[in-house]
PDB file of C-alpha atoms and ligand atoms in Angstrom:
ATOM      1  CA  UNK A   1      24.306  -3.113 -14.158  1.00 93.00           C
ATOM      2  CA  UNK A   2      22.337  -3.905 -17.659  1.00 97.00           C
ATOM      3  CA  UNK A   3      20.378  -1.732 -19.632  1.00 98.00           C
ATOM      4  CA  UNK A   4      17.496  -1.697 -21.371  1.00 98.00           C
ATOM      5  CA  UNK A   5      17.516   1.199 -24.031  1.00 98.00           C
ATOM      6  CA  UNK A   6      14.107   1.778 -26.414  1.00 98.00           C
ATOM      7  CA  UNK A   7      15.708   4.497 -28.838  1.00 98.00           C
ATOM      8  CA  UNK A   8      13.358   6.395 -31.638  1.00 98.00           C
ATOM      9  CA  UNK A   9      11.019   2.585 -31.773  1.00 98.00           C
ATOM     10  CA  UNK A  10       8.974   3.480 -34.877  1.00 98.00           C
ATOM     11  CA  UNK A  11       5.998   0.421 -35.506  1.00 98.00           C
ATOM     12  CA  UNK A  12       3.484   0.518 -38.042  1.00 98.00           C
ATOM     13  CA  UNK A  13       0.938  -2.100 -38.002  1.00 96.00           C
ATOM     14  CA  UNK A  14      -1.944  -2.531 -40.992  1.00 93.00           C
ATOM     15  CA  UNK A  15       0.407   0.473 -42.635  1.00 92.00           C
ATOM     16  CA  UNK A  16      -0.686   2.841 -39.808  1.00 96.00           C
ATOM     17  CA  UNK A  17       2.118   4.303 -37.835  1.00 97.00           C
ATOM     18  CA  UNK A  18       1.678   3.647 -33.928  1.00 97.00           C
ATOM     19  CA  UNK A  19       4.816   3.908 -32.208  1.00 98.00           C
ATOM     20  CA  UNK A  20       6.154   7.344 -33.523  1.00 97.00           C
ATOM     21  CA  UNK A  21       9.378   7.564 -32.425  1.00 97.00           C
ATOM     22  CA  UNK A  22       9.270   6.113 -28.880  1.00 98.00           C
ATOM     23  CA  UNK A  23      12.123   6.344 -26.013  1.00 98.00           C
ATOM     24  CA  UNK A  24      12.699   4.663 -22.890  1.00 98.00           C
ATOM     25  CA  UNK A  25      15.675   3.790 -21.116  1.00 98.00           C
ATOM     26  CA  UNK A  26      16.185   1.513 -17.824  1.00 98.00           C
ATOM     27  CA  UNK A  27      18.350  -0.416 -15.572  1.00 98.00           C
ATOM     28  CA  UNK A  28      18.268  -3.756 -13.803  1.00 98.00           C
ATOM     29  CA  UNK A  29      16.748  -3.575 -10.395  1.00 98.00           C
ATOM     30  CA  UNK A  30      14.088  -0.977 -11.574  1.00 98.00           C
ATOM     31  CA  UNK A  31      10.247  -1.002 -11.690  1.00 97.00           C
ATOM     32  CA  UNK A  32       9.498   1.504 -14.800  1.00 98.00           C
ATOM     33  CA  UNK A  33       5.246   1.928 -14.928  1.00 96.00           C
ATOM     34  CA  UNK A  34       4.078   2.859 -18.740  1.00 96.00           C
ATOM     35  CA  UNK A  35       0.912   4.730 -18.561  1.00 94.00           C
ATOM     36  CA  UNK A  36      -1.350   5.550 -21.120  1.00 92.00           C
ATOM     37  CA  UNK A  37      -5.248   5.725 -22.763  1.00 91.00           C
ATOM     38  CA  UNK A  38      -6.790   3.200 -24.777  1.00 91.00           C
ATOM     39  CA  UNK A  39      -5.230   3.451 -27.908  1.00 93.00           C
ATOM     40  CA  UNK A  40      -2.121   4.988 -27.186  1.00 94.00           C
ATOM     41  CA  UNK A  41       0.198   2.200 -28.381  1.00 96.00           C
ATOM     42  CA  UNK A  42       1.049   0.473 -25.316  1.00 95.00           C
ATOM     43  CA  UNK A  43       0.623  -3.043 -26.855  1.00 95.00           C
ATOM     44  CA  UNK A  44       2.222  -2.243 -30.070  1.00 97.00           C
ATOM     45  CA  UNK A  45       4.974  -1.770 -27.986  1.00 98.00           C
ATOM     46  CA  UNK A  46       5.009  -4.791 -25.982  1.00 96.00           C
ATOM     47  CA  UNK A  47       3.833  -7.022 -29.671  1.00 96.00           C
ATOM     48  CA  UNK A  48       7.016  -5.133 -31.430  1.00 97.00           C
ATOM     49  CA  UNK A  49       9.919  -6.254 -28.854  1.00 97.00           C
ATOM     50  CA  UNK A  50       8.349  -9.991 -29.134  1.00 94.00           C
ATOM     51  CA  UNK A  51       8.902  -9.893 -32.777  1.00 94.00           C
ATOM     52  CA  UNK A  52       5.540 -10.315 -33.871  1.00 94.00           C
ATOM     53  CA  UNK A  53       5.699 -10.339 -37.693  1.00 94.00           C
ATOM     54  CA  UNK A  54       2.267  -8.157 -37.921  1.00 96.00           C
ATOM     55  CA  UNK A  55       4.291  -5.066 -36.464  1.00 97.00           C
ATOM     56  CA  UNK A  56       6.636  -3.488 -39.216  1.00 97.00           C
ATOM     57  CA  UNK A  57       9.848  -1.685 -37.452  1.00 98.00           C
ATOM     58  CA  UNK A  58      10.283   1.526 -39.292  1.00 98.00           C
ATOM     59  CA  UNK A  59      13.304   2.868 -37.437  1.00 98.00           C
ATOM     60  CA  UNK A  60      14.520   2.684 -33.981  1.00 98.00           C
ATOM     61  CA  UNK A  61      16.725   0.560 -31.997  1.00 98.00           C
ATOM     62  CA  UNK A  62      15.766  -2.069 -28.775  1.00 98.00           C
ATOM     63  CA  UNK A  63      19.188  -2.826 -27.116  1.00 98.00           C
ATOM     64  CA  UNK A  64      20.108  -4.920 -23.912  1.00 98.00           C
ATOM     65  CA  UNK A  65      23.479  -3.323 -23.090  1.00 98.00           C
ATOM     66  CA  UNK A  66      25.346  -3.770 -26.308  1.00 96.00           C
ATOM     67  CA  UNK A  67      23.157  -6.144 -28.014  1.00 97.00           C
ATOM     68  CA  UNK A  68      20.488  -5.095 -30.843  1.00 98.00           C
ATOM     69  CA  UNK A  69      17.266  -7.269 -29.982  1.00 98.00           C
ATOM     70  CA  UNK A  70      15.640  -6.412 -33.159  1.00 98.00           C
ATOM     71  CA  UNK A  71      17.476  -7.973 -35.426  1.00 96.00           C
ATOM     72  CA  UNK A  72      17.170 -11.194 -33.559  1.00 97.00           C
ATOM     73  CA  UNK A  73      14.346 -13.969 -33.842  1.00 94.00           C
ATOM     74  CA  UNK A  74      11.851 -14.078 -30.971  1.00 91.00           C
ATOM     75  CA  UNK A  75      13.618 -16.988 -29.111  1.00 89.00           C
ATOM     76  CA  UNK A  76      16.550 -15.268 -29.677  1.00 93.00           C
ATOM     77  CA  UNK A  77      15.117 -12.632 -27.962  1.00 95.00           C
ATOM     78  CA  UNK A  78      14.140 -14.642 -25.502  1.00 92.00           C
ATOM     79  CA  UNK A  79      17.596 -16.325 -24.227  1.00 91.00           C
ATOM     80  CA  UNK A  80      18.956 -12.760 -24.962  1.00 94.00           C
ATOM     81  CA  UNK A  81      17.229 -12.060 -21.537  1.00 96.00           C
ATOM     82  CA  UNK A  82      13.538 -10.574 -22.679  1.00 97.00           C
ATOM     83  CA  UNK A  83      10.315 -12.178 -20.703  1.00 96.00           C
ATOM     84  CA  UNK A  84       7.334 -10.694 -22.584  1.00 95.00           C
ATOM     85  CA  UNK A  85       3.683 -11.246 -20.792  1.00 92.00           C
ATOM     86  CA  UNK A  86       0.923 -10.209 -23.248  1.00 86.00           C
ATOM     87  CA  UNK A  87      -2.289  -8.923 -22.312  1.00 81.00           C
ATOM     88  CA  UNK A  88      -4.003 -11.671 -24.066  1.00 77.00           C
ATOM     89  CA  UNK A  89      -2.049 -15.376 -23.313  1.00 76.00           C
ATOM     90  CA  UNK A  90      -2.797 -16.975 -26.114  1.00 79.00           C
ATOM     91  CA  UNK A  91      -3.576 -21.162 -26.027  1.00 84.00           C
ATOM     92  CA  UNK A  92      -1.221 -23.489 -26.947  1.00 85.00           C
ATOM     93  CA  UNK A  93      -2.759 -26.746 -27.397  1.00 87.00           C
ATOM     94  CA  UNK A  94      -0.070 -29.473 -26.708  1.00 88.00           C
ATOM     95  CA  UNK A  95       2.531 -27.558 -25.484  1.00 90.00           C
ATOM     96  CA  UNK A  96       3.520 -27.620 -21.562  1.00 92.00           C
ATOM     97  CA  UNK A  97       4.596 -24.977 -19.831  1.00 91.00           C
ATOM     98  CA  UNK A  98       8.450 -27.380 -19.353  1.00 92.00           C
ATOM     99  CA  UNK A  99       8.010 -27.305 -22.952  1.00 91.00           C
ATOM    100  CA  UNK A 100       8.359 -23.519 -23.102  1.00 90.00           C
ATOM    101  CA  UNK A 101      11.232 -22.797 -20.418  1.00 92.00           C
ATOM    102  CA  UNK A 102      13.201 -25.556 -22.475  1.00 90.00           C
ATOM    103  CA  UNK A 103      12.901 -23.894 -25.799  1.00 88.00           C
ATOM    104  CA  UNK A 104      13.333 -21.052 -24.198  1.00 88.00           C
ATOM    105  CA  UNK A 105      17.012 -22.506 -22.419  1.00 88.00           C
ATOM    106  CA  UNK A 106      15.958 -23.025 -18.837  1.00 91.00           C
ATOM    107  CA  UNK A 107      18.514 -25.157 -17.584  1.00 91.00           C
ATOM    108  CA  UNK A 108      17.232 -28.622 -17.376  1.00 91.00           C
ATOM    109  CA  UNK A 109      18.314 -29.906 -14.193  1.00 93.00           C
ATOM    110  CA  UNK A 110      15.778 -29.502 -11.429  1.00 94.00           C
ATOM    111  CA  UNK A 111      13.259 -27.721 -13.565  1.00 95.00           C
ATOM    112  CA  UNK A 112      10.473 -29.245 -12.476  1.00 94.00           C
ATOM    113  CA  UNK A 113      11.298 -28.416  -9.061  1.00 95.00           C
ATOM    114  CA  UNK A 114      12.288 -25.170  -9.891  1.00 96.00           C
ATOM    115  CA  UNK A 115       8.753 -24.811 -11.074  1.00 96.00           C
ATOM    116  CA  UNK A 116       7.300 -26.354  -8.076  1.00 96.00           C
ATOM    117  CA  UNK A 117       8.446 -23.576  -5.770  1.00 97.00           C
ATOM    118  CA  UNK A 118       7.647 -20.793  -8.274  1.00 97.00           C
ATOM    119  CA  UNK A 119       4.295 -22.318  -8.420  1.00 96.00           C
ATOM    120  CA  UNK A 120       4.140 -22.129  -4.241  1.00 96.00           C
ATOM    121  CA  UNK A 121       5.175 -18.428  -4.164  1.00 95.00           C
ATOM    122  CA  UNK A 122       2.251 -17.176  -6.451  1.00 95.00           C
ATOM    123  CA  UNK A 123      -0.129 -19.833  -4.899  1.00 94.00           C
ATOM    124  CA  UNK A 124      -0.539 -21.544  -8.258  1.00 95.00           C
ATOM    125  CA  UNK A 125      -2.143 -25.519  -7.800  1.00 94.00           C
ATOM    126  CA  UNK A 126       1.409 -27.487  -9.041  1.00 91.00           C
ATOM    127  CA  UNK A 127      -0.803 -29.775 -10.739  1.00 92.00           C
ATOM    128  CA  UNK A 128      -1.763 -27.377 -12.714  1.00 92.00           C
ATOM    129  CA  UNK A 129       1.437 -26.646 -14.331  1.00 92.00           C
ATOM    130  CA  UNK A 130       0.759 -30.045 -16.378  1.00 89.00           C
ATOM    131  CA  UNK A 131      -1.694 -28.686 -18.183  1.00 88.00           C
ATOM    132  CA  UNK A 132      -1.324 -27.160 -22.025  1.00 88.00           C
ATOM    133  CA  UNK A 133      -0.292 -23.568 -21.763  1.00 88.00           C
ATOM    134  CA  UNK A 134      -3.319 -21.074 -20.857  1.00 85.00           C
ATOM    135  CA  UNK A 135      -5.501 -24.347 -22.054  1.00 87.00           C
ATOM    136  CA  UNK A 136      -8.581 -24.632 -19.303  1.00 87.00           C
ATOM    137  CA  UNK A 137      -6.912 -22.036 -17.033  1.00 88.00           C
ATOM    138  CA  UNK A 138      -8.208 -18.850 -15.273  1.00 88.00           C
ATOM    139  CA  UNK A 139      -7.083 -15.102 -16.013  1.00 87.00           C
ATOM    140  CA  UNK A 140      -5.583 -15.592 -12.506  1.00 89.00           C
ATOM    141  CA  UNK A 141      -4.433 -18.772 -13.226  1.00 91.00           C
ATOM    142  CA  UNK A 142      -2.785 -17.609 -16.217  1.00 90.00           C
ATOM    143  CA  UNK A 143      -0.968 -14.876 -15.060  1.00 91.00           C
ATOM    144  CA  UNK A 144       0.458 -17.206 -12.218  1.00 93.00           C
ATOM    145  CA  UNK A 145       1.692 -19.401 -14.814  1.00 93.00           C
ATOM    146  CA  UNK A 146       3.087 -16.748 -16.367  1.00 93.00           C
ATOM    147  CA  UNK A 147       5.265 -16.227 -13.153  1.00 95.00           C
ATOM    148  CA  UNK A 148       5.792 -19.429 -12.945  1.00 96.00           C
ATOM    149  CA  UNK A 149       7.762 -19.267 -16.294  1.00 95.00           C
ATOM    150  CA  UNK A 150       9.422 -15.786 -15.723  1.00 96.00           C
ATOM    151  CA  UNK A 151      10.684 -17.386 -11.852  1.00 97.00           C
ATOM    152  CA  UNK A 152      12.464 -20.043 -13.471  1.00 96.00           C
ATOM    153  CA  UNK A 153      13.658 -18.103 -16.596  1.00 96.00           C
ATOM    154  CA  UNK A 154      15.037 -15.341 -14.255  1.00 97.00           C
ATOM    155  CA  UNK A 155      15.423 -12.881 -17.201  1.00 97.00           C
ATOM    156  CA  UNK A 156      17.253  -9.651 -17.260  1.00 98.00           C
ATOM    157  CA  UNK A 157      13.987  -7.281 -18.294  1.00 98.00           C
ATOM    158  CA  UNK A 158      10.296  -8.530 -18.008  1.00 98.00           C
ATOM    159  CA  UNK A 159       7.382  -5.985 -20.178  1.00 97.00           C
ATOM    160  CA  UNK A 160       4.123  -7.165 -18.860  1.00 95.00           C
ATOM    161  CA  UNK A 161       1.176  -5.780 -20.758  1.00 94.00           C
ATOM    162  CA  UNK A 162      -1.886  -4.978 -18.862  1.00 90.00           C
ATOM    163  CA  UNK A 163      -1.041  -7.360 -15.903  1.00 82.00           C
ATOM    164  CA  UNK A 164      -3.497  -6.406 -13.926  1.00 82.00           C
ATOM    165  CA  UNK A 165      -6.741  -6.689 -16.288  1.00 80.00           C
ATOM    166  CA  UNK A 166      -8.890  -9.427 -15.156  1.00 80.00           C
ATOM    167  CA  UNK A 167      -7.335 -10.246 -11.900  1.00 86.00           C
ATOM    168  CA  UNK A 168      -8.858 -10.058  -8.417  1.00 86.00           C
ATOM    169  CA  UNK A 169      -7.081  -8.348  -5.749  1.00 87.00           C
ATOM    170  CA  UNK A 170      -5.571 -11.544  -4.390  1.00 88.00           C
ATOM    171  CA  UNK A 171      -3.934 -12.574  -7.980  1.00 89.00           C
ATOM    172  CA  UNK A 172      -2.439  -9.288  -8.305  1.00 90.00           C
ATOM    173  CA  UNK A 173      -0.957  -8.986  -5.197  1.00 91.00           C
ATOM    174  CA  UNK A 174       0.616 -12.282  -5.717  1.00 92.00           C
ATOM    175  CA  UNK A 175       2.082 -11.225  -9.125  1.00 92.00           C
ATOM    176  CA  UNK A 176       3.215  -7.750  -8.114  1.00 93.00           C
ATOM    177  CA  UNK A 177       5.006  -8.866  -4.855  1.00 94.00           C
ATOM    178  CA  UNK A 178       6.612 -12.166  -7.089  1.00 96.00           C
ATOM    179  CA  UNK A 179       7.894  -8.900  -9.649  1.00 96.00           C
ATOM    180  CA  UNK A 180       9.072  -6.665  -6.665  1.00 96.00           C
ATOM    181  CA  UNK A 181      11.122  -9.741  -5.158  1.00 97.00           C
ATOM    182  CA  UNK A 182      12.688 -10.423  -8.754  1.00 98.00           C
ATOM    183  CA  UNK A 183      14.302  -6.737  -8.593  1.00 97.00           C
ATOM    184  CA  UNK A 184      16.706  -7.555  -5.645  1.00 97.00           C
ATOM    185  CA  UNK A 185      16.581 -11.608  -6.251  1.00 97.00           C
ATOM    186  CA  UNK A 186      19.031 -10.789  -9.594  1.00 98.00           C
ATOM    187  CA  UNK A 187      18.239  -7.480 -10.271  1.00 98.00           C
ATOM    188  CA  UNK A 188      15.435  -8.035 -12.790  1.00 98.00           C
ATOM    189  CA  UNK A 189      14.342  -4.974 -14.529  1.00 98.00           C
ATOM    190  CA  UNK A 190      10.616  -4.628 -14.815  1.00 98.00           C
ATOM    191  CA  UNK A 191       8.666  -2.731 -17.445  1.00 98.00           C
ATOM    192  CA  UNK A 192       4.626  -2.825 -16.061  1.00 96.00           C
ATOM    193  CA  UNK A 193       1.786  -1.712 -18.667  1.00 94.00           C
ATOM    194  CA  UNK A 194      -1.206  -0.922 -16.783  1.00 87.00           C
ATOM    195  CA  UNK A 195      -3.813   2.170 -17.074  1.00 74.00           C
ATOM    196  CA  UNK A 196      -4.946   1.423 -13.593  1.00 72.00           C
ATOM    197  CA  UNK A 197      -3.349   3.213 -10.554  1.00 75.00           C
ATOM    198  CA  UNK A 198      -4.226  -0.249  -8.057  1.00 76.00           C
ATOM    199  CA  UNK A 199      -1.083  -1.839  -9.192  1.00 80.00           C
ATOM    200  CA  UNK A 200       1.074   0.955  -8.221  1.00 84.00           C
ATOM    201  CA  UNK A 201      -0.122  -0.153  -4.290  1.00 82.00           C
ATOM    202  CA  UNK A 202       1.628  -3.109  -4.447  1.00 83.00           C
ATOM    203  CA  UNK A 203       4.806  -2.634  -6.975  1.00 90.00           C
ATOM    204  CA  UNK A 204       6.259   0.597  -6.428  1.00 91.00           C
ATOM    205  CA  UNK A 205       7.567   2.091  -9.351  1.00 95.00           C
ATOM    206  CA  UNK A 206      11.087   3.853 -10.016  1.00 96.00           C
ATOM    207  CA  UNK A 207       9.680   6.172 -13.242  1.00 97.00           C
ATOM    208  CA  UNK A 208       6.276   6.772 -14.373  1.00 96.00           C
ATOM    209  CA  UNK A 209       6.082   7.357 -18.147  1.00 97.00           C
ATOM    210  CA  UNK A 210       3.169   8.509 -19.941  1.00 95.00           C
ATOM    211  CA  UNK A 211       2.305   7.635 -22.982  1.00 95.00           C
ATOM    212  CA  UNK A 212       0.075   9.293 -25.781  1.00 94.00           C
ATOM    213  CA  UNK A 213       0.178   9.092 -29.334  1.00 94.00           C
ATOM    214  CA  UNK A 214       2.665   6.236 -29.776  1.00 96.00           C
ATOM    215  CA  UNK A 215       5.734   7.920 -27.940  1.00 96.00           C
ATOM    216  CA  UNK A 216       6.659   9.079 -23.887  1.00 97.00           C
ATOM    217  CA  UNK A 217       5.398  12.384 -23.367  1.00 95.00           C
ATOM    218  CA  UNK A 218       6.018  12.893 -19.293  1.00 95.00           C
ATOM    219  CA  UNK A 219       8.342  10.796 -17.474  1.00 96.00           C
ATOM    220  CA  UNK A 220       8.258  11.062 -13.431  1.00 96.00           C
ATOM    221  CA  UNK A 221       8.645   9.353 -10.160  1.00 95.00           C
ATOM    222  CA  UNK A 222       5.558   7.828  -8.441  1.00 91.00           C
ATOM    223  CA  UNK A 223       3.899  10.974  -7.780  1.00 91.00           C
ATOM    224  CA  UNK A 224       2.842  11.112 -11.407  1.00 92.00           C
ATOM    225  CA  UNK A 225       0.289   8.516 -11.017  1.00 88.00           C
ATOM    226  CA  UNK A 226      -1.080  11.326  -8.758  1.00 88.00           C
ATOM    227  CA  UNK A 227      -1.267  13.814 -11.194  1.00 90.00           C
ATOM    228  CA  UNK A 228      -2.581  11.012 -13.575  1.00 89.00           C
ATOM    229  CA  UNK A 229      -5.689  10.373 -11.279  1.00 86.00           C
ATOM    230  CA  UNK A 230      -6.177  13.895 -10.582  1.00 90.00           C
ATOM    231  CA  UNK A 231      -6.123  15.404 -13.962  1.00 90.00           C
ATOM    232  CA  UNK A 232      -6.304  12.434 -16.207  1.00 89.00           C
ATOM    233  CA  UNK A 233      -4.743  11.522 -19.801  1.00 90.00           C
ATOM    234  CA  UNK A 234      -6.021  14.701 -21.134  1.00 88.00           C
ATOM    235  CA  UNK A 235      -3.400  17.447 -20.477  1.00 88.00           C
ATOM    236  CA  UNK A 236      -1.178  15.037 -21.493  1.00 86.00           C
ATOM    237  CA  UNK A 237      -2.920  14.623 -25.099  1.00 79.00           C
ATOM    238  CA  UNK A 238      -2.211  17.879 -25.741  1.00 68.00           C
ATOM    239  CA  UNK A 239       1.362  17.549 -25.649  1.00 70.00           C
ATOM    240  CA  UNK A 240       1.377  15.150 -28.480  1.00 68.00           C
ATOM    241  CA  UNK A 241      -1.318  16.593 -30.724  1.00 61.00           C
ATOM    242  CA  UNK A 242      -1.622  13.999 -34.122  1.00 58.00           C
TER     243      UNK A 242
HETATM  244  N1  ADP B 301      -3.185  -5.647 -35.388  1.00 78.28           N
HETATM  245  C1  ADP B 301      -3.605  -4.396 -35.591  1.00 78.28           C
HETATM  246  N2  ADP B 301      -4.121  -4.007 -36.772  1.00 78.28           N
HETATM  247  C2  ADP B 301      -4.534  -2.741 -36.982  1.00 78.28           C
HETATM  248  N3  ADP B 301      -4.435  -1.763 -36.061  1.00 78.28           N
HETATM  249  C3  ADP B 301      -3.926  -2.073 -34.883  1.00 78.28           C
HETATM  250  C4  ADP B 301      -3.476  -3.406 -34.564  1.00 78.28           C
HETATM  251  N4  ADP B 301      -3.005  -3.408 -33.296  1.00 78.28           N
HETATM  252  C5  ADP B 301      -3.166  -2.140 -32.855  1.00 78.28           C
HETATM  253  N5  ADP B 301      -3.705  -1.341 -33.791  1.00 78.28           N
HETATM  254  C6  ADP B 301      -4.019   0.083 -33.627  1.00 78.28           C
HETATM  255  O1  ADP B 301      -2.936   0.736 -33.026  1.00 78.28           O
HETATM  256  C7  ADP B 301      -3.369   1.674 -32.063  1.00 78.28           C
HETATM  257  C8  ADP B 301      -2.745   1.381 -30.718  1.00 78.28           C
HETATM  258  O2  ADP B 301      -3.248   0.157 -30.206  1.00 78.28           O
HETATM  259  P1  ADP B 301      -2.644  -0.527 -28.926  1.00 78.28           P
HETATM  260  O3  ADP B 301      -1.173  -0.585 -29.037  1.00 78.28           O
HETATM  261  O4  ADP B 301      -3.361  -1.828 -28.751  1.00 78.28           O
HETATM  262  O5  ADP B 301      -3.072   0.509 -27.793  1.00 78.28           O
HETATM  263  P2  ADP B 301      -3.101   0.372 -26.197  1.00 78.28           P
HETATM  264  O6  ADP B 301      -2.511  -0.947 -25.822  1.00 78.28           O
HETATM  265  O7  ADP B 301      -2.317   1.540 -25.711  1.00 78.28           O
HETATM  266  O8  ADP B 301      -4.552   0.482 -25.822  1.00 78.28           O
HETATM  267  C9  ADP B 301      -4.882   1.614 -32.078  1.00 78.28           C
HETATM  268  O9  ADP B 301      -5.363   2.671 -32.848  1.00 78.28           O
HETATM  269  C10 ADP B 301      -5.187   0.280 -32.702  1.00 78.28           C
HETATM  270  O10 ADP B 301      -6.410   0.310 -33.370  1.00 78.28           O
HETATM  271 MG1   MG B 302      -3.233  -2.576 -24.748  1.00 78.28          MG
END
């Protein structure tokens, strides 16, 4: 069994403090849900594991088992087991997707078929896979890309921010059952960002944590997201006042 352990994360970004002391610990094989309001730091978390220079870490560790993933470069990061899907994809102009799982050490032998049947089981065109990353592509089309690339990189923990914003019911469905499949297929761990409840339908979580003010203030099983739609983030505010 690995671990993914999120001790005390402290990330300022523009000299604000947004993460204040966040904790989160999980295993391979899980489905952990973060909830949260606008604001509450949910990206900041997902920008500071990628490494993105804009977030300083003021304290904190991010460890996979025994290894520290902060002091490693993003590809580092990367081949250390990490799959990061951002909320917004950003366009890389010239780069293929065979580019990316290369850098990022997919083993070269059979990729492209690799990525042909990835591309069947989220109902992604193949053809499409030739084109430069998120260049001329859907939100839908996108985040099946995206799965594309986390299908052949198999990686120990996958943090998807927001993954169902801008998808219709049919694109979701296809990325939450490709997730749920990962956790038995090698025991992928999966860390989902959402503030919507429709996800939860199709990719049934282990833990529920709820998120306010940059840090977990509730964990629970999935009858939090009950409470959540009955009572909303509100209660919940008050339990981290700033
Ligand atoms: N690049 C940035 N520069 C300045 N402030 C930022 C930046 N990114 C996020 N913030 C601030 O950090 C807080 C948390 O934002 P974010 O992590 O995006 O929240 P969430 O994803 O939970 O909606 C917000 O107050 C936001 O304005
Ligand atoms: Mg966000």
């Amino acid at each position: 069994m690995t671990t993914l352990t999120i001790a005390g994360l402290r990330v300022a970004v523009g000299g604000t403090e947004v993460l204040r002391g966040f904790d989160l610990t999980m295993h391979s094989g899980e489905v952990h849900v973060i909830m949260g309001p606008n604001g509450s730091g949910k990206s900041t978390l997902a920008h500071a594991l990628s490494g993105h220079p804009a977030y300083e870490v003021l304290a904190g560790s991010v460890m996979i088992d025994d290894v520290e993933l902060l002091s490693l470069s993003a590809t580092d990061r990367v081949r250390a087991g990490l799959f990061l899907a951002m909320q917004q994809p950003m366009e890389v102009p010239g780069v293929r997707l065979i580019d990316v799982l290369a850098a990022a050490g997919a083993e070269p032998a059979g990729l492209l078929g690799r990525m042909a049947d990835e591309a069947r089981r989220v109902d992604l065109r193949p053809d499409l896979l030739e084109r430069f990353v998120n260049v001329d592509l859907s939100g839908g089309e996108r985040k099946r890309a995206e799965m594309v690339q986390f299908g052949v990189l198999r990686p120990r923990f996958a943090v998807l921010d927001e993954i169902d914003s801008g998808l219709d019911v049919d694109a979701l469905g296809a990325v939450a059952r490709r997730l749920a499949a990962s956790t038995t297929e090698w025991g992928c761990g999966v860390l989902a960002i959402t503030h919507f409840r429709r996800l939860l339908q199709e990719l049934t979580p282990t833990m529920i944590h709820v998120v306010s003010g940059g840090r977990v203030v509730a964990t629970g099983g999935p009858e939090l997201s009950e409470v959540l739609e009955r009572d909303g983030y509100e209660p919940f505010r008050e339990l981290n006042p700033l």
